[in-house]
């Protein structure tokens, strides 16, 4: 039964203070016949019985660790060093709340400061916030930043090959704004030539939803020449191997940080990473932690550049989002600290090599074809049979081959988005290719 600290004497004193004679008198306004309705609930279970029931339900789930897993499309199966959940589950981290009082939040503030420092280095930006609900909200906030930075412009250009759910979030954000969202096809460098005077930002996916890596060289120059801002959505693991968006001239960078030390968690909580150049730092939503020194020269950490009131006083806020995904942010910090830049590069190289090994095998199968172009971790496979049927058959064999694209694009019935990370072994990749061949006819 629950622990209730109030004694009989406490209850008598409280009732006397409000002028009531009994607890029952507090509920006089509720008709007596309605106070204790029969709910028809089954008899209670013991703790052991509840555990057995919950375990039975959990056993119905398919876990990435229990099968050959090649599903990505926004949630990725990456290795998480054991030290990450072990440290992050310590009580002082697990129960920490928002760090508005720096004198009692130095540990939390230092963790955020370290996260932001590494996020800046990874994304190639001058400042990063901590942090947002997921990559989709981070990208929507990035677009909102650009929109607010140019009040006279309301055009937003996004790639047609952006994750469909990210598109939905952007459209939801801008439902009440007089904006024009245009989806462009093909290479960003070509599409950037069509930016007009009404465009506030140009968004590029790096890589896009189908895993393709587009050459972003020169895109920033074309975007800036047209007076717009360049926004890039990046895969942070890929940045261990490729140039950062900041190096490519991006003004604002968003990313999904789930792959950096956070499990897939049935789709959340994830980690929205967001950073920008120095000129846009005061437009960043969320929190920024700075390093300071007291009058004795001792190092300390404080919230800086945006006050709490900015988020409370809605008319002065750059956004109404200010929650810090503290635990997922902390796990990403620990992950990056544990791997270091060389470790992250090794992870990216494994993803690259294994994905290309898989695409090479599958591309040789009769009736199959791999989409052309440079890709990272994910690639599209054209299948001889409906991809959803093939995926269903393989899932019953303990192989999750990827995402049938008909989920988002009904007409693309014979295409499968396959994801390969460092977690996939050679035997699993060989099994995938063999099994695809077996169910192709």
GROMACS .gro file of C-alpha atoms in nm:
model
  441
    1UNK     CA    1   0.000   0.000   0.000
    2UNK     CA    2   0.121   0.359  -0.056
    3UNK     CA    3   0.307   0.544   0.216
    4UNK     CA    4   0.102   0.844   0.338
    5UNK     CA    5   0.295   1.050   0.594
    6UNK     CA    6  -0.006   1.230   0.743
    7UNK     CA    7  -0.101   1.107   1.092
    8UNK     CA    8  -0.453   1.117   1.236
    9UNK     CA    9  -0.353   1.428   1.430
   10UNK     CA   10  -0.226   1.590   1.108
   11UNK     CA   11  -0.558   1.526   0.937
   12UNK     CA   12  -0.757   1.668   1.228
   13UNK     CA   13  -0.540   1.982   1.223
   14UNK     CA   14  -0.578   2.030   0.847
   15UNK     CA   15  -0.955   1.981   0.857
   16UNK     CA   16  -0.980   2.233   1.140
   17UNK     CA   17  -0.775   2.484   0.941
   18UNK     CA   18  -1.022   2.475   0.650
   19UNK     CA   19  -1.333   2.450   0.867
   20UNK     CA   20  -1.437   2.095   0.773
   21UNK     CA   21  -1.556   1.834   1.021
   22UNK     CA   22  -1.448   1.527   0.825
   23UNK     CA   23  -1.280   1.411   0.505
   24UNK     CA   24  -1.620   1.298   0.377
   25UNK     CA   25  -1.746   1.657   0.405
   26UNK     CA   26  -1.487   1.760   0.147
   27UNK     CA   27  -1.676   1.556  -0.112
   28UNK     CA   28  -2.030   1.670  -0.035
   29UNK     CA   29  -2.062   1.826  -0.381
   30UNK     CA   30  -2.031   1.482  -0.542
   31UNK     CA   31  -2.357   1.280  -0.525
   32UNK     CA   32  -2.313   0.992  -0.283
   33UNK     CA   33  -2.410   0.737  -0.551
   34UNK     CA   34  -2.124   0.858  -0.772
   35UNK     CA   35  -1.845   0.863  -0.520
   36UNK     CA   36  -1.742   0.500  -0.525
   37UNK     CA   37  -1.862   0.343  -0.851
   38UNK     CA   38  -1.795  -0.023  -0.917
   39UNK     CA   39  -1.517  -0.034  -1.172
   40UNK     CA   40  -1.538  -0.403  -1.257
   41UNK     CA   41  -1.164  -0.450  -1.227
   42UNK     CA   42  -1.019  -0.800  -1.201
   43UNK     CA   43  -0.865  -0.916  -0.877
   44UNK     CA   44  -0.520  -0.782  -0.800
   45UNK     CA   45  -0.206  -0.978  -0.888
   46UNK     CA   46   0.099  -1.048  -0.680
   47UNK     CA   47   0.434  -0.898  -0.775
   48UNK     CA   48   0.550  -1.234  -0.912
   49UNK     CA   49   0.236  -1.268  -1.127
   50UNK     CA   50   0.275  -0.915  -1.262
   51UNK     CA   51   0.638  -0.979  -1.353
   52UNK     CA   52   0.545  -1.296  -1.540
   53UNK     CA   53   0.268  -1.116  -1.731
   54UNK     CA   54   0.491  -0.823  -1.826
   55UNK     CA   55   0.776  -1.054  -1.931
   56UNK     CA   56   0.536  -1.252  -2.149
   57UNK     CA   57   0.424  -0.933  -2.323
   58UNK     CA   58   0.784  -0.815  -2.364
   59UNK     CA   59   0.879  -1.148  -2.523
   60UNK     CA   60   0.644  -1.067  -2.811
   61UNK     CA   61   0.867  -0.775  -2.914
   62UNK     CA   62   1.139  -0.819  -3.175
   63UNK     CA   63   1.470  -0.679  -3.050
   64UNK     CA   64   1.754  -0.580  -3.279
   65UNK     CA   65   1.988  -0.799  -3.074
   66UNK     CA   66   1.776  -1.109  -3.125
   67UNK     CA   67   1.775  -1.117  -3.506
   68UNK     CA   68   1.958  -1.003  -3.817
   69UNK     CA   69   1.861  -0.636  -3.813
   70UNK     CA   70   1.889  -0.419  -4.125
   71UNK     CA   71   1.622  -0.159  -4.047
   72UNK     CA   72   1.717   0.208  -4.018
   73UNK     CA   73   1.513   0.494  -4.165
   74UNK     CA   74   1.577   0.730  -3.875
   75UNK     CA   75   1.640   0.496  -3.580
   76UNK     CA   76   1.973   0.316  -3.591
   77UNK     CA   77   2.121   0.010  -3.426
   78UNK     CA   78   2.469   0.117  -3.316
   79UNK     CA   79   2.702  -0.021  -3.052
   80UNK     CA   80   2.679   0.143  -2.709
   81UNK     CA   81   2.976   0.087  -2.475
   82UNK     CA   82   2.866  -0.063  -2.142
   83UNK     CA   83   3.008   0.233  -1.950
   84UNK     CA   84   2.749   0.467  -2.105
   85UNK     CA   85   2.430   0.324  -1.948
   86UNK     CA   86   2.621   0.227  -1.634
   87UNK     CA   87   2.730   0.585  -1.564
   88UNK     CA   88   2.414   0.752  -1.697
   89UNK     CA   89   2.197   0.544  -1.464
   90UNK     CA   90   2.365   0.684  -1.152
   91UNK     CA   91   2.112   0.860  -0.933
   92UNK     CA   92   2.265   1.205  -0.960
   93UNK     CA   93   2.228   1.191  -1.339
   94UNK     CA   94   1.909   0.991  -1.371
   95UNK     CA   95   1.705   1.219  -1.146
   96UNK     CA   96   1.862   1.554  -1.235
   97UNK     CA   97   1.619   1.824  -1.340
   98UNK     CA   98   1.659   2.153  -1.518
   99UNK     CA   99   1.976   2.347  -1.418
  100UNK     CA  100   1.829   2.689  -1.346
  101UNK     CA  101   2.018   2.728  -1.018
  102UNK     CA  102   2.387   2.714  -1.115
  103UNK     CA  103   2.511   2.704  -0.756
  104UNK     CA  104   2.353   2.358  -0.709
  105UNK     CA  105   2.372   2.238  -1.071
  106UNK     CA  106   2.742   2.255  -1.154
  107UNK     CA  107   2.764   1.887  -1.250
  108UNK     CA  108   2.471   1.908  -1.488
  109UNK     CA  109   2.591   2.235  -1.635
  110UNK     CA  110   2.942   2.100  -1.690
  111UNK     CA  111   2.801   1.793  -1.868
  112UNK     CA  112   2.596   2.019  -2.097
  113UNK     CA  113   2.900   2.240  -2.159
  114UNK     CA  114   3.108   1.939  -2.258
  115UNK     CA  115   2.830   1.807  -2.481
  116UNK     CA  116   2.796   2.142  -2.655
  117UNK     CA  117   3.172   2.168  -2.704
  118UNK     CA  118   3.185   1.827  -2.875
  119UNK     CA  119   2.868   1.895  -3.073
  120UNK     CA  120   3.025   2.216  -3.207
  121UNK     CA  121   3.338   2.028  -3.315
  122UNK     CA  122   3.136   1.750  -3.478
  123UNK     CA  123   2.885   1.971  -3.661
  124UNK     CA  124   3.140   2.240  -3.744
  125UNK     CA  125   2.946   2.525  -3.580
  126UNK     CA  126   3.031   2.805  -3.337
  127UNK     CA  127   2.754   2.729  -3.087
  128UNK     CA  128   2.523   2.440  -3.009
  129UNK     CA  129   2.224   2.406  -2.779
  130UNK     CA  130   2.128   2.132  -2.540
  131UNK     CA  131   1.899   2.004  -2.670
  132UNK     CA  132   1.577   1.907  -2.850
  133UNK     CA  133   1.329   1.624  -2.861
  134UNK     CA  134   1.471   1.459  -3.172
  135UNK     CA  135   1.623   1.530  -3.511
  136UNK     CA  136   1.287   1.624  -3.661
  137UNK     CA  137   1.216   1.898  -3.408
  138UNK     CA  138   1.577   2.017  -3.428
  139UNK     CA  139   1.542   2.058  -3.804
  140UNK     CA  140   1.205   2.231  -3.769
  141UNK     CA  141   1.361   2.469  -3.516
  142UNK     CA  142   1.646   2.533  -3.759
  143UNK     CA  143   1.400   2.628  -4.031
  144UNK     CA  144   1.207   2.845  -3.784
  145UNK     CA  145   1.532   3.023  -3.696
  146UNK     CA  146   1.592   3.102  -4.061
  147UNK     CA  147   1.232   3.212  -4.109
  148UNK     CA  148   1.250   3.453  -3.815
  149UNK     CA  149   1.588   3.586  -3.927
  150UNK     CA  150   1.439   3.717  -4.253
  151UNK     CA  151   1.089   3.859  -4.185
  152UNK     CA  152   1.045   3.970  -4.545
  153UNK     CA  153   1.106   3.619  -4.683
  154UNK     CA  154   0.874   3.322  -4.638
  155UNK     CA  155   0.998   3.066  -4.889
  156UNK     CA  156   1.144   2.740  -4.756
  157UNK     CA  157   1.319   2.493  -4.988
  158UNK     CA  158   1.352   2.135  -4.863
  159UNK     CA  159   1.470   1.821  -5.045
  160UNK     CA  160   1.204   1.585  -5.175
  161UNK     CA  161   1.420   1.303  -5.037
  162UNK     CA  162   1.398   1.435  -4.680
  163UNK     CA  163   1.261   1.187  -4.425
  164UNK     CA  164   0.879   1.197  -4.471
  165UNK     CA  165   0.822   1.230  -4.097
  166UNK     CA  166   1.062   1.523  -4.078
  167UNK     CA  167   0.858   1.690  -4.350
  168UNK     CA  168   0.544   1.638  -4.144
  169UNK     CA  169   0.702   1.802  -3.841
  170UNK     CA  170   0.813   2.104  -4.046
  171UNK     CA  171   0.467   2.138  -4.197
  172UNK     CA  172   0.310   2.115  -3.852
  173UNK     CA  173   0.542   2.387  -3.719
  174UNK     CA  174   0.447   2.619  -4.004
  175UNK     CA  175   0.075   2.541  -4.017
  176UNK     CA  176  -0.014   2.892  -3.898
  177UNK     CA  177   0.258   3.082  -4.086
  178UNK     CA  178   0.221   3.251  -4.426
  179UNK     CA  179   0.502   3.041  -4.567
  180UNK     CA  180   0.565   2.855  -4.891
  181UNK     CA  181   0.740   2.518  -4.862
  182UNK     CA  182   0.888   2.395  -5.188
  183UNK     CA  183   1.033   2.046  -5.235
  184UNK     CA  184   1.321   2.023  -5.480
  185UNK     CA  185   1.445   1.717  -5.667
  186UNK     CA  186   1.798   1.615  -5.760
  187UNK     CA  187   2.129   1.759  -5.653
  188UNK     CA  188   2.129   2.048  -5.402
  189UNK     CA  189   2.391   2.236  -5.605
  190UNK     CA  190   2.155   2.252  -5.902
  191UNK     CA  191   1.845   2.328  -5.697
  192UNK     CA  192   2.022   2.614  -5.518
  193UNK     CA  193   2.045   2.801  -5.848
  194UNK     CA  194   1.666   2.847  -5.842
  195UNK     CA  195   1.653   3.030  -5.507
  196UNK     CA  196   1.461   3.354  -5.544
  197UNK     CA  197   1.435   3.674  -5.340
  198UNK     CA  198   1.147   3.532  -5.134
  199UNK     CA  199   1.340   3.232  -5.002
  200UNK     CA  200   1.456   3.245  -4.640
  201UNK     CA  201   1.638   2.913  -4.626
  202UNK     CA  202   1.760   2.620  -4.830
  203UNK     CA  203   1.771   2.281  -4.657
  204UNK     CA  204   2.002   1.996  -4.758
  205UNK     CA  205   2.004   1.640  -4.619
  206UNK     CA  206   2.351   1.495  -4.560
  207UNK     CA  207   2.279   1.209  -4.635
  208UNK     CA  208   1.917   1.207  -4.750
  209UNK     CA  209   1.642   0.965  -4.643
  210UNK     CA  210   1.762   0.706  -4.893
  211UNK     CA  211   2.121   0.719  -4.768
  212UNK     CA  212   2.260   0.915  -5.064
  213UNK     CA  213   2.542   1.159  -5.002
  214UNK     CA  214   2.509   1.467  -5.218
  215UNK     CA  215   2.801   1.693  -5.302
  216UNK     CA  216   2.738   2.014  -5.108
  217UNK     CA  217   3.041   2.197  -5.243
  218UNK     CA  218   2.943   2.544  -5.361
  219UNK     CA  219   2.587   2.518  -5.230
  220UNK     CA  220   2.650   2.761  -4.944
  221UNK     CA  221   2.789   3.023  -5.183
  222UNK     CA  222   2.482   3.002  -5.408
  223UNK     CA  223   2.245   3.017  -5.111
  224UNK     CA  224   2.422   3.315  -4.955
  225UNK     CA  225   2.442   3.499  -5.285
  226UNK     CA  226   2.062   3.477  -5.303
  227UNK     CA  227   2.037   3.620  -4.950
  228UNK     CA  228   1.910   3.302  -4.784
  229UNK     CA  229   2.045   3.081  -4.505
  230UNK     CA  230   2.188   2.735  -4.562
  231UNK     CA  231   2.049   2.465  -4.330
  232UNK     CA  232   2.193   2.112  -4.322
  233UNK     CA  233   2.047   1.799  -4.161
  234UNK     CA  234   2.338   1.563  -4.095
  235UNK     CA  235   2.409   1.209  -3.977
  236UNK     CA  236   2.652   1.265  -3.688
  237UNK     CA  237   2.816   0.923  -3.730
  238UNK     CA  238   2.896   1.002  -4.093
  239UNK     CA  239   3.068   1.321  -3.979
  240UNK     CA  240   3.340   1.104  -3.826
  241UNK     CA  241   3.446   1.035  -4.185
  242UNK     CA  242   3.319   1.325  -4.399
  243UNK     CA  243   3.349   1.702  -4.386
  244UNK     CA  244   3.124   1.871  -4.132
  245UNK     CA  245   2.834   2.087  -4.254
  246UNK     CA  246   3.010   2.387  -4.099
  247UNK     CA  247   3.313   2.326  -4.319
  248UNK     CA  248   3.076   2.324  -4.617
  249UNK     CA  249   2.939   2.666  -4.523
  250UNK     CA  250   2.619   2.576  -4.339
  251UNK     CA  251   2.465   2.852  -4.126
  252UNK     CA  252   2.252   2.616  -3.917
  253UNK     CA  253   2.305   2.243  -3.861
  254UNK     CA  254   2.059   1.990  -3.720
  255UNK     CA  255   2.112   1.622  -3.649
  256UNK     CA  256   1.959   1.319  -3.481
  257UNK     CA  257   2.191   1.219  -3.198
  258UNK     CA  258   2.026   0.886  -3.115
  259UNK     CA  259   2.305   0.697  -3.292
  260UNK     CA  260   2.560   0.847  -3.051
  261UNK     CA  261   2.517   0.630  -2.743
  262UNK     CA  262   2.137   0.603  -2.724
  263UNK     CA  263   1.936   0.289  -2.793
  264UNK     CA  264   1.639   0.290  -3.031
  265UNK     CA  265   1.393   0.285  -2.737
  266UNK     CA  266   1.087   0.203  -2.950
  267UNK     CA  267   1.132   0.539  -3.123
  268UNK     CA  268   1.227   0.764  -2.833
  269UNK     CA  269   1.340   0.951  -2.640
  270UNK     CA  270   1.591   1.065  -2.899
  271UNK     CA  271   1.831   1.359  -2.911
  272UNK     CA  272   1.784   1.663  -3.132
  273UNK     CA  273   2.118   1.831  -3.200
  274UNK     CA  274   2.121   2.192  -3.321
  275UNK     CA  275   2.401   2.440  -3.382
  276UNK     CA  276   2.469   2.760  -3.572
  277UNK     CA  277   2.727   3.019  -3.662
  278UNK     CA  278   2.818   3.301  -3.426
  279UNK     CA  279   2.594   3.555  -3.599
  280UNK     CA  280   2.287   3.342  -3.524
  281UNK     CA  281   2.377   3.237  -3.171
  282UNK     CA  282   2.111   3.453  -3.003
  283UNK     CA  283   1.845   3.305  -3.230
  284UNK     CA  284   1.916   2.951  -3.110
  285UNK     CA  285   1.628   2.798  -2.912
  286UNK     CA  286   1.695   2.591  -2.604
  287UNK     CA  287   1.980   2.633  -2.360
  288UNK     CA  288   2.342   2.737  -2.395
  289UNK     CA  289   2.588   2.679  -2.113
  290UNK     CA  290   2.896   2.897  -2.081
  291UNK     CA  291   3.213   2.875  -1.876
  292UNK     CA  292   3.281   3.153  -1.629
  293UNK     CA  293   3.503   3.231  -1.331
  294UNK     CA  294   3.412   3.359  -0.986
  295UNK     CA  295   3.592   3.643  -0.804
  296UNK     CA  296   3.855   3.394  -0.685
  297UNK     CA  297   3.924   3.274  -1.038
  298UNK     CA  298   3.760   2.935  -0.990
  299UNK     CA  299   3.595   2.783  -1.298
  300UNK     CA  300   3.217   2.760  -1.301
  301UNK     CA  301   2.933   2.703  -1.545
  302UNK     CA  302   2.622   2.910  -1.609
  303UNK     CA  303   2.332   2.937  -1.851
  304UNK     CA  304   2.422   3.216  -2.087
  305UNK     CA  305   2.308   3.421  -2.388
  306UNK     CA  306   1.942   3.339  -2.329
  307UNK     CA  307   1.764   3.387  -1.999
  308UNK     CA  308   1.496   3.161  -1.860
  309UNK     CA  309   1.244   3.443  -1.903
  310UNK     CA  310   1.298   3.425  -2.277
  311UNK     CA  311   1.123   3.090  -2.275
  312UNK     CA  312   0.855   3.181  -2.021
  313UNK     CA  313   0.753   3.515  -2.174
  314UNK     CA  314   0.618   3.381  -2.497
  315UNK     CA  315   0.614   3.715  -2.677
  316UNK     CA  316   0.992   3.745  -2.631
  317UNK     CA  317   1.086   3.384  -2.703
  318UNK     CA  318   1.256   3.269  -3.022
  319UNK     CA  319   1.062   2.944  -2.981
  320UNK     CA  320   0.840   2.781  -2.721
  321UNK     CA  321   1.068   2.477  -2.709
  322UNK     CA  322   1.313   2.484  -2.420
  323UNK     CA  323   1.325   2.132  -2.281
  324UNK     CA  324   1.666   1.977  -2.246
  325UNK     CA  325   1.686   1.606  -2.330
  326UNK     CA  326   1.926   1.580  -2.040
  327UNK     CA  327   1.975   1.206  -2.008
  328UNK     CA  328   2.008   1.133  -2.379
  329UNK     CA  329   2.241   1.431  -2.411
  330UNK     CA  330   2.449   1.295  -2.123
  331UNK     CA  331   2.471   0.952  -2.285
  332UNK     CA  332   2.589   1.110  -2.609
  333UNK     CA  333   2.853   1.302  -2.414
  334UNK     CA  334   2.977   0.982  -2.252
  335UNK     CA  335   2.972   0.798  -2.584
  336UNK     CA  336   3.179   1.064  -2.760
  337UNK     CA  337   3.420   1.086  -2.467
  338UNK     CA  338   3.464   0.708  -2.467
  339UNK     CA  339   3.524   0.677  -2.842
  340UNK     CA  340   3.709   0.998  -2.915
  341UNK     CA  341   3.745   1.127  -3.270
  342UNK     CA  342   3.944   0.824  -3.383
  343UNK     CA  343   3.685   0.586  -3.243
  344UNK     CA  344   3.400   0.770  -3.413
  345UNK     CA  345   3.592   0.758  -3.740
  346UNK     CA  346   3.636   0.382  -3.696
  347UNK     CA  347   3.260   0.339  -3.646
  348UNK     CA  348   3.189   0.543  -3.959
  349UNK     CA  349   3.441   0.338  -4.160
  350UNK     CA  350   3.281   0.013  -4.043
  351UNK     CA  351   2.937   0.139  -4.147
  352UNK     CA  352   3.072   0.247  -4.484
  353UNK     CA  353   3.260  -0.076  -4.557
  354UNK     CA  354   2.989  -0.313  -4.437
  355UNK     CA  355   2.711  -0.128  -4.619
  356UNK     CA  356   2.907  -0.135  -4.943
  357UNK     CA  357   2.988  -0.504  -4.898
  358UNK     CA  358   2.616  -0.571  -4.854
  359UNK     CA  359   2.517  -0.361  -5.154
  360UNK     CA  360   2.773  -0.544  -5.366
  361UNK     CA  361   2.627  -0.883  -5.275
  362UNK     CA  362   2.265  -0.782  -5.319
  363UNK     CA  363   2.329  -0.598  -5.643
  364UNK     CA  364   2.454  -0.921  -5.800
  365UNK     CA  365   2.138  -1.118  -5.718
  366UNK     CA  366   1.912  -1.195  -6.018
  367UNK     CA  367   1.621  -0.953  -6.031
  368UNK     CA  368   1.770  -0.711  -5.777
  369UNK     CA  369   1.933  -0.371  -5.833
  370UNK     CA  370   2.095  -0.122  -5.598
  371UNK     CA  371   2.021   0.246  -5.659
  372UNK     CA  372   2.324   0.429  -5.801
  373UNK     CA  373   2.517   0.702  -5.625
  374UNK     CA  374   2.736   0.749  -5.322
  375UNK     CA  375   2.567   0.638  -5.000
  376UNK     CA  376   2.638   0.598  -4.631
  377UNK     CA  377   2.496   0.319  -4.417
  378UNK     CA  378   2.167   0.300  -4.611
  379UNK     CA  379   2.083   0.219  -4.971
  380UNK     CA  380   1.775   0.144  -5.178
  381UNK     CA  381   1.729  -0.200  -5.332
  382UNK     CA  382   1.486  -0.264  -5.617
  383UNK     CA  383   1.322  -0.601  -5.562
  384UNK     CA  384   1.165  -0.849  -5.808
  385UNK     CA  385   0.865  -0.901  -5.577
  386UNK     CA  386   0.676  -0.652  -5.361
  387UNK     CA  387   0.921  -0.552  -5.089
  388UNK     CA  388   0.659  -0.566  -4.815
  389UNK     CA  389   0.580  -0.931  -4.895
  390UNK     CA  390   0.947  -1.024  -4.898
  391UNK     CA  391   1.012  -0.838  -4.571
  392UNK     CA  392   0.721  -1.015  -4.403
  393UNK     CA  393   0.854  -1.356  -4.507
  394UNK     CA  394   1.207  -1.279  -4.388
  395UNK     CA  395   1.090  -1.135  -4.058
  396UNK     CA  396   0.932  -1.471  -3.978
  397UNK     CA  397   1.278  -1.619  -4.028
  398UNK     CA  398   1.438  -1.378  -3.784
  399UNK     CA  399   1.568  -1.135  -4.047
  400UNK     CA  400   1.449  -0.775  -4.060
  401UNK     CA  401   1.572  -0.679  -4.409
  402UNK     CA  402   1.493  -0.308  -4.404
  403UNK     CA  403   1.205  -0.070  -4.467
  404UNK     CA  404   0.967  -0.129  -4.761
  405UNK     CA  405   0.940   0.221  -4.909
  406UNK     CA  406   0.571   0.167  -4.982
  407UNK     CA  407   0.515   0.262  -4.618
  408UNK     CA  408   0.578   0.626  -4.713
  409UNK     CA  409   0.548   0.610  -5.092
  410UNK     CA  410   0.256   0.381  -5.193
  411UNK     CA  411   0.369   0.363  -5.555
  412UNK     CA  412   0.718   0.236  -5.464
  413UNK     CA  413   0.608  -0.120  -5.396
  414UNK     CA  414   0.926  -0.289  -5.517
  415UNK     CA  415   1.186  -0.092  -5.321
  416UNK     CA  416   1.353  -0.173  -4.991
  417UNK     CA  417   1.565   0.066  -4.781
  418UNK     CA  418   1.843  -0.144  -4.628
  419UNK     CA  419   2.058  -0.019  -4.340
  420UNK     CA  420   2.392  -0.171  -4.239
  421UNK     CA  421   2.589  -0.054  -3.935
  422UNK     CA  422   2.892  -0.173  -3.742
  423UNK     CA  423   2.657  -0.405  -3.552
  424UNK     CA  424   2.596  -0.629  -3.855
  425UNK     CA  425   2.836  -0.920  -3.892
  426UNK     CA  426   2.959  -1.064  -4.221
  427UNK     CA  427   2.756  -1.378  -4.154
  428UNK     CA  428   2.439  -1.170  -4.111
  429UNK     CA  429   2.505  -0.980  -4.433
  430UNK     CA  430   2.568  -1.304  -4.622
  431UNK     CA  431   2.248  -1.447  -4.472
  432UNK     CA  432   2.052  -1.141  -4.584
  433UNK     CA  433   2.172  -1.174  -4.944
  434UNK     CA  434   2.108  -1.550  -4.948
  435UNK     CA  435   1.763  -1.510  -4.797
  436UNK     CA  436   1.662  -1.232  -5.037
  437UNK     CA  437   1.754  -1.459  -5.326
  438UNK     CA  438   1.547  -1.742  -5.178
  439UNK     CA  439   1.227  -1.537  -5.143
  440UNK     CA  440   1.266  -1.351  -5.473
  441UNK     CA  441   1.049  -1.593  -5.667
   0.00000   0.00000   0.00000
